[in-house]
mmCIF file of C-alpha atoms in Angstrom:
data_model
loop_
_atom_site.group_PDB
_atom_site.id
_atom_site.type_symbol
_atom_site.label_atom_id
_atom_site.label_comp_id
_atom_site.label_asym_id
_atom_site.label_seq_id
_atom_site.Cartn_x
_atom_site.Cartn_y
_atom_site.Cartn_z
ATOM 1 C CA MET Y 1 150.433 154.629 77.662
ATOM 2 C CA ASP Y 2 148.139 157.333 76.275
ATOM 3 C CA GLU Y 3 147.678 156.378 72.620
ATOM 4 C CA SER Y 4 146.838 159.941 71.584
ATOM 5 C CA ALA Y 5 150.297 161.108 72.664
ATOM 6 C CA ALA Y 6 152.131 158.305 70.917
ATOM 7 C CA VAL Y 7 153.355 158.182 67.338
ATOM 8 C CA THR Y 8 150.555 157.251 64.958
ATOM 9 C CA PRO Y 9 150.721 153.913 63.088
ATOM 10 C CA THR Y 10 150.665 155.694 59.731
ATOM 11 C CA ASP Y 11 153.946 157.440 60.560
ATOM 12 C CA LYS Y 12 156.559 156.077 58.146
ATOM 13 C CA THR Y 13 159.350 156.502 60.731
ATOM 14 C CA LEU Y 14 157.666 154.108 63.179
ATOM 15 C CA PRO Y 15 159.858 151.065 63.948
ATOM 16 C CA ASP Y 16 158.447 147.604 63.298
ATOM 17 C CA ALA Y 17 156.845 145.527 66.056
ATOM 18 C CA SER Y 18 160.035 143.634 66.957
ATOM 19 C CA ALA Y 19 161.941 146.917 67.357
ATOM 20 C CA CYS Y 20 159.181 148.220 69.657
ATOM 21 C CA VAL Y 21 159.294 145.036 71.748
ATOM 22 C CA HIS Y 22 163.095 145.309 71.993
ATOM 23 C CA LEU Y 23 162.749 148.957 73.044
ATOM 24 C CA LEU Y 24 160.131 148.141 75.696
ATOM 25 C CA ARG Y 25 162.317 145.371 77.146
ATOM 26 C CA ALA Y 26 165.320 147.681 77.270
ATOM 27 C CA ILE Y 27 163.323 150.378 79.056
ATOM 28 C CA ARG Y 28 161.782 147.907 81.537
ATOM 29 C CA ALA Y 29 165.225 146.596 82.422
ATOM 30 C CA GLU Y 30 166.398 150.104 83.306
ATOM 31 C CA GLU Y 31 163.370 151.950 84.641
ATOM 32 C CA THR Y 32 160.940 150.969 87.395
ATOM 33 C CA ASP Y 33 158.705 154.076 87.256
ATOM 34 C CA VAL Y 34 155.851 153.332 84.832
ATOM 35 C CA LYS Y 35 155.240 156.985 83.918
ATOM 36 C CA ARG Y 36 158.927 157.502 83.150
ATOM 37 C CA ARG Y 37 158.929 154.278 81.076
ATOM 38 C CA GLU Y 38 156.120 155.667 78.934
ATOM 39 C CA LEU Y 39 157.956 158.944 78.439
ATOM 40 C CA LEU Y 40 161.228 157.213 77.546
ATOM 41 C CA PHE Y 41 159.411 154.897 75.136
ATOM 42 C CA GLU Y 42 157.759 157.832 73.380
ATOM 43 C CA LEU Y 43 161.011 159.808 73.123
ATOM 44 C CA ALA Y 44 163.052 156.810 72.000
ATOM 45 C CA LEU Y 45 160.511 155.969 69.280
ATOM 46 C CA VAL Y 46 160.784 159.441 67.822
ATOM 47 C CA LEU Y 47 164.570 159.606 68.200
ATOM 48 C CA GLY Y 48 165.396 156.324 66.498
ATOM 49 C CA GLY Y 49 164.467 153.436 68.806
ATOM 50 C CA ALA Y 50 166.608 151.562 71.331
ATOM 51 C CA PRO Y 51 169.897 153.294 70.362
ATOM 52 C CA ALA Y 52 168.344 156.581 71.496
ATOM 53 C CA LEU Y 53 168.156 155.354 75.106
ATOM 54 C CA ASP Y 54 171.877 155.986 75.529
ATOM 55 C CA PHE Y 55 171.342 159.580 74.474
ATOM 56 C CA LEU Y 56 168.269 160.106 76.626
ATOM 57 C CA ARG Y 57 170.220 159.112 79.761
ATOM 58 C CA VAL Y 58 172.033 162.458 79.684
ATOM 59 C CA LEU Y 59 168.778 164.391 80.101
ATOM 60 C CA SER Y 60 167.180 165.432 83.369
ATOM 61 C CA PRO Y 61 163.489 164.584 83.943
ATOM 62 C CA ASP Y 62 162.562 168.228 83.205
ATOM 63 C CA GLU Y 63 164.498 168.129 79.925
ATOM 64 C CA GLU Y 64 162.767 164.882 78.960
ATOM 65 C CA GLU Y 65 159.333 166.412 79.654
ATOM 66 C CA ARG Y 66 160.201 169.537 77.674
ATOM 67 C CA LEU Y 67 161.473 167.488 74.738
ATOM 68 C CA ALA Y 68 158.372 165.266 74.781
ATOM 69 C CA GLY Y 69 156.174 168.360 74.825
ATOM 70 C CA VAL Y 70 157.896 169.744 71.738
ATOM 71 C CA LEU Y 71 157.621 166.409 69.937
ATOM 72 C CA ARG Y 72 153.901 166.239 70.805
ATOM 73 C CA SER Y 73 153.492 169.855 69.647
ATOM 74 C CA THR Y 74 152.138 170.834 73.074
ATOM 75 C CA TRP Y 75 155.241 172.828 74.047
ATOM 76 C CA ARG Y 76 156.886 175.631 72.114
ATOM 77 C CA VAL Y 77 160.562 175.567 71.279
ATOM 78 C CA ASP Y 78 162.180 178.000 73.670
ATOM 79 C CA GLU Y 79 165.759 178.654 74.718
ATOM 80 C CA ALA Y 80 165.731 175.807 77.260
ATOM 81 C CA THR Y 81 164.455 173.388 74.602
ATOM 82 C CA ALA Y 82 167.189 174.480 72.203
ATOM 83 C CA ARG Y 83 169.743 173.847 74.988
ATOM 84 C CA THR Y 84 168.270 170.362 75.443
ATOM 85 C CA PHE Y 85 168.737 169.640 71.739
ATOM 86 C CA GLU Y 86 172.261 171.069 71.955
ATOM 87 C CA LYS Y 87 172.960 168.793 74.936
ATOM 88 C CA LEU Y 88 171.793 165.759 72.935
ATOM 89 C CA THR Y 89 173.848 166.899 69.960
ATOM 90 C CA LEU Y 90 176.966 167.356 72.104
ATOM 91 C CA HIS Y 91 176.460 163.863 73.510
ATOM 92 C CA ALA Y 92 176.046 162.532 69.960
ATOM 93 C CA ARG Y 93 179.251 164.305 68.959
ATOM 94 C CA ARG Y 94 181.146 162.665 71.814
ATOM 95 C CA ALA Y 95 179.728 159.272 70.807
ATOM 96 C CA ASP Y 96 180.802 159.979 67.237
ATOM 97 C CA ASP Y 97 184.322 160.855 68.403
ATOM 98 C CA LYS Y 98 184.496 157.683 70.470
ATOM 99 C CA TYR Y 99 182.643 155.116 68.316
ATOM 100 C CA GLY Y 100 182.323 156.624 64.829
ATOM 101 C CA PRO Y 101 179.298 158.269 63.212
ATOM 102 C CA ALA Y 102 177.226 155.103 62.704
ATOM 103 C CA THR Y 103 176.365 154.931 66.432
ATOM 104 C CA PRO Y 104 174.527 158.274 66.738
ATOM 105 C CA LEU Y 105 173.024 158.168 63.223
ATOM 106 C CA PRO Y 106 169.617 156.707 64.267
ATOM 107 C CA VAL Y 107 169.237 159.462 66.853
ATOM 108 C CA VAL Y 108 170.263 162.159 64.389
ATOM 109 C CA ASN Y 109 167.787 160.876 61.826
ATOM 110 C CA GLY Y 110 165.126 160.737 64.520
ATOM 111 C CA GLN Y 111 165.834 164.350 65.400
ATOM 112 C CA ARG Y 112 165.354 165.361 61.759
ATOM 113 C CA THR Y 113 161.628 165.793 62.574
ATOM 114 C CA ALA Y 114 162.924 168.856 64.547
ATOM 115 C CA LEU Y 115 163.482 170.228 61.022
ATOM 116 C CA GLU Y 116 159.783 170.945 60.799
ATOM 117 C CA LEU Y 117 160.178 173.468 63.601
ATOM 118 C CA GLY Y 118 162.230 175.777 61.396
ATOM 119 C CA ASP Y 119 164.899 176.366 64.037
ATOM 120 C CA PRO Y 120 168.081 177.290 62.123
ATOM 121 C CA THR Y 121 170.398 176.104 64.909
ATOM 122 C CA LEU Y 122 168.869 172.634 65.060
ATOM 123 C CA ILE Y 123 168.691 172.299 61.288
ATOM 124 C CA SER Y 124 172.336 173.306 60.924
ATOM 125 C CA TYR Y 125 173.379 170.769 63.585
ATOM 126 C CA GLN Y 126 171.507 168.098 61.643
ATOM 127 C CA HIS Y 127 173.294 168.943 58.422
ATOM 128 C CA CYS Y 128 176.663 168.943 60.194
ATOM 129 C CA TRP Y 129 175.985 165.427 61.496
ATOM 130 C CA LEU Y 130 174.658 164.128 58.205
ATOM 131 C CA GLY Y 131 177.712 165.586 56.477
ATOM 132 C CA ALA Y 132 180.000 163.851 58.978
ATOM 133 C CA MET Y 133 178.236 160.570 58.279
ATOM 134 C CA ALA Y 134 178.658 161.102 54.527
ATOM 135 C CA VAL Y 135 182.406 161.736 55.014
ATOM 136 C CA TYR Y 136 182.640 158.540 57.059
ATOM 137 C CA GLN Y 137 180.856 156.654 54.247
ATOM 138 C CA GLN Y 138 183.229 158.229 51.694
ATOM 139 C CA LYS Y 139 180.405 160.082 49.931
ATOM 140 C CA ALA Y 140 182.201 163.365 49.257
ATOM 141 C CA ALA Y 141 179.484 164.979 47.131
ATOM 142 C CA THR Y 142 176.811 164.278 49.751
ATOM 143 C CA ALA Y 143 179.121 165.566 52.480
ATOM 144 C CA LEU Y 144 179.631 168.809 50.570
ATOM 145 C CA ASP Y 145 175.865 169.181 50.043
ATOM 146 C CA HIS Y 146 175.215 168.860 53.770
ATOM 147 C CA ALA Y 147 178.157 171.107 54.669
ATOM 148 C CA TYR Y 148 176.891 173.892 52.407
ATOM 149 C CA ALA Y 149 173.361 173.469 53.748
ATOM 150 C CA ALA Y 150 174.768 173.712 57.285
ATOM 151 C CA GLN Y 151 176.595 176.916 56.323
ATOM 152 C CA SER Y 152 173.351 178.427 55.037
ATOM 153 C CA TRP Y 153 171.369 177.570 58.166
ATOM 154 C CA THR Y 154 174.247 178.606 60.435
ATOM 155 C CA SER Y 155 174.176 182.092 58.951
ATOM 156 C CA ARG Y 156 170.641 182.416 60.416
ATOM 157 C CA SER Y 157 171.620 181.070 63.852
ATOM 158 C CA PRO Y 158 172.971 183.100 66.783
ATOM 159 C CA SER Y 159 175.246 180.236 67.925
ATOM 160 C CA LYS Y 160 178.968 181.061 67.667
ATOM 161 C CA LEU Y 161 179.925 177.460 68.485
ATOM 162 C CA LEU Y 162 177.790 176.316 65.585
ATOM 163 C CA ARG Y 163 179.707 178.580 63.205
ATOM 164 C CA ALA Y 164 182.964 176.838 64.101
ATOM 165 C CA MET Y 165 181.299 173.423 63.868
ATOM 166 C CA SER Y 166 179.840 174.113 60.423
ATOM 167 C CA HIS Y 167 183.193 175.392 59.126
ATOM 168 C CA SER Y 168 184.811 172.229 60.493
ATOM 169 C CA ALA Y 169 182.174 170.113 58.709
ATOM 170 C CA LEU Y 170 182.879 171.998 55.481
ATOM 171 C CA SER Y 171 186.621 171.443 55.950
ATOM 172 C CA LYS Y 172 186.112 167.693 56.339
ATOM 173 C CA ALA Y 173 183.821 167.581 53.294
ATOM 174 C CA HIS Y 174 186.416 169.405 51.175
ATOM 175 C CA ALA Y 175 189.083 167.005 52.436
ATOM 176 C CA ALA Y 176 186.913 164.020 51.488
ATOM 177 C CA ALA Y 177 186.523 165.504 48.005
ATOM 178 C CA GLY Y 178 190.300 166.011 47.731
ATOM 179 C CA GLU Y 179 189.953 169.800 47.617
ATOM 180 C CA THR Y 180 192.932 170.920 49.703
ATOM 181 C CA LEU Y 181 192.477 174.668 49.220
ATOM 182 C CA GLY Y 182 188.805 174.578 50.261
ATOM 183 C CA CYS Y 183 189.732 172.322 53.176
ATOM 184 C CA ALA Y 184 192.426 174.726 54.387
ATOM 185 C CA ARG Y 185 190.161 177.790 54.091
ATOM 186 C CA ALA Y 186 187.292 176.179 55.975
ATOM 187 C CA HIS Y 187 189.665 174.819 58.641
ATOM 188 C CA HIS Y 188 191.146 178.298 59.132
ATOM 189 C CA ARG Y 189 187.629 179.754 59.561
ATOM 190 C CA ALA Y 190 186.758 177.028 62.065
ATOM 191 C CA MET Y 191 189.723 178.001 64.206
#
């Protein structure tokens, strides 16, 4: 693997050696193409380790290359890249619906480095997911913080689906805080 393209050892988000070994074994068991293994390893490292492999399976080879290019800062975020992130987010949402928010959390936290790109759609999605995790952990104040942050970023995004999602996140946060009026208003806006 090209070391210059990989995550640097000083990166605080880098998994420990045993997590890297586990990730390499998981990739080797699934993928025979060496070049694709390297790409999957690089993407999975940035997106949270071995749990990210389940999410990467939904991407086409072109989407994987585009995503890797953005993470390496050799590719600009364009509409197709935003759709790739939306595809990953939709897959994470389905996993959350099926297994609870703890399953996609490592991938969501890994994607937080997309925050540096300044894309309001991606940042709002991140806050929606972090708010959902806070609701699941019964941390109402944190859920409200993320829900309001999502609302702010959503106002800068062109995504209509995201508007409904952020209102839904706000509704859940209000419900977790026991604020029935705020919950009802946000739920009505989500619909």
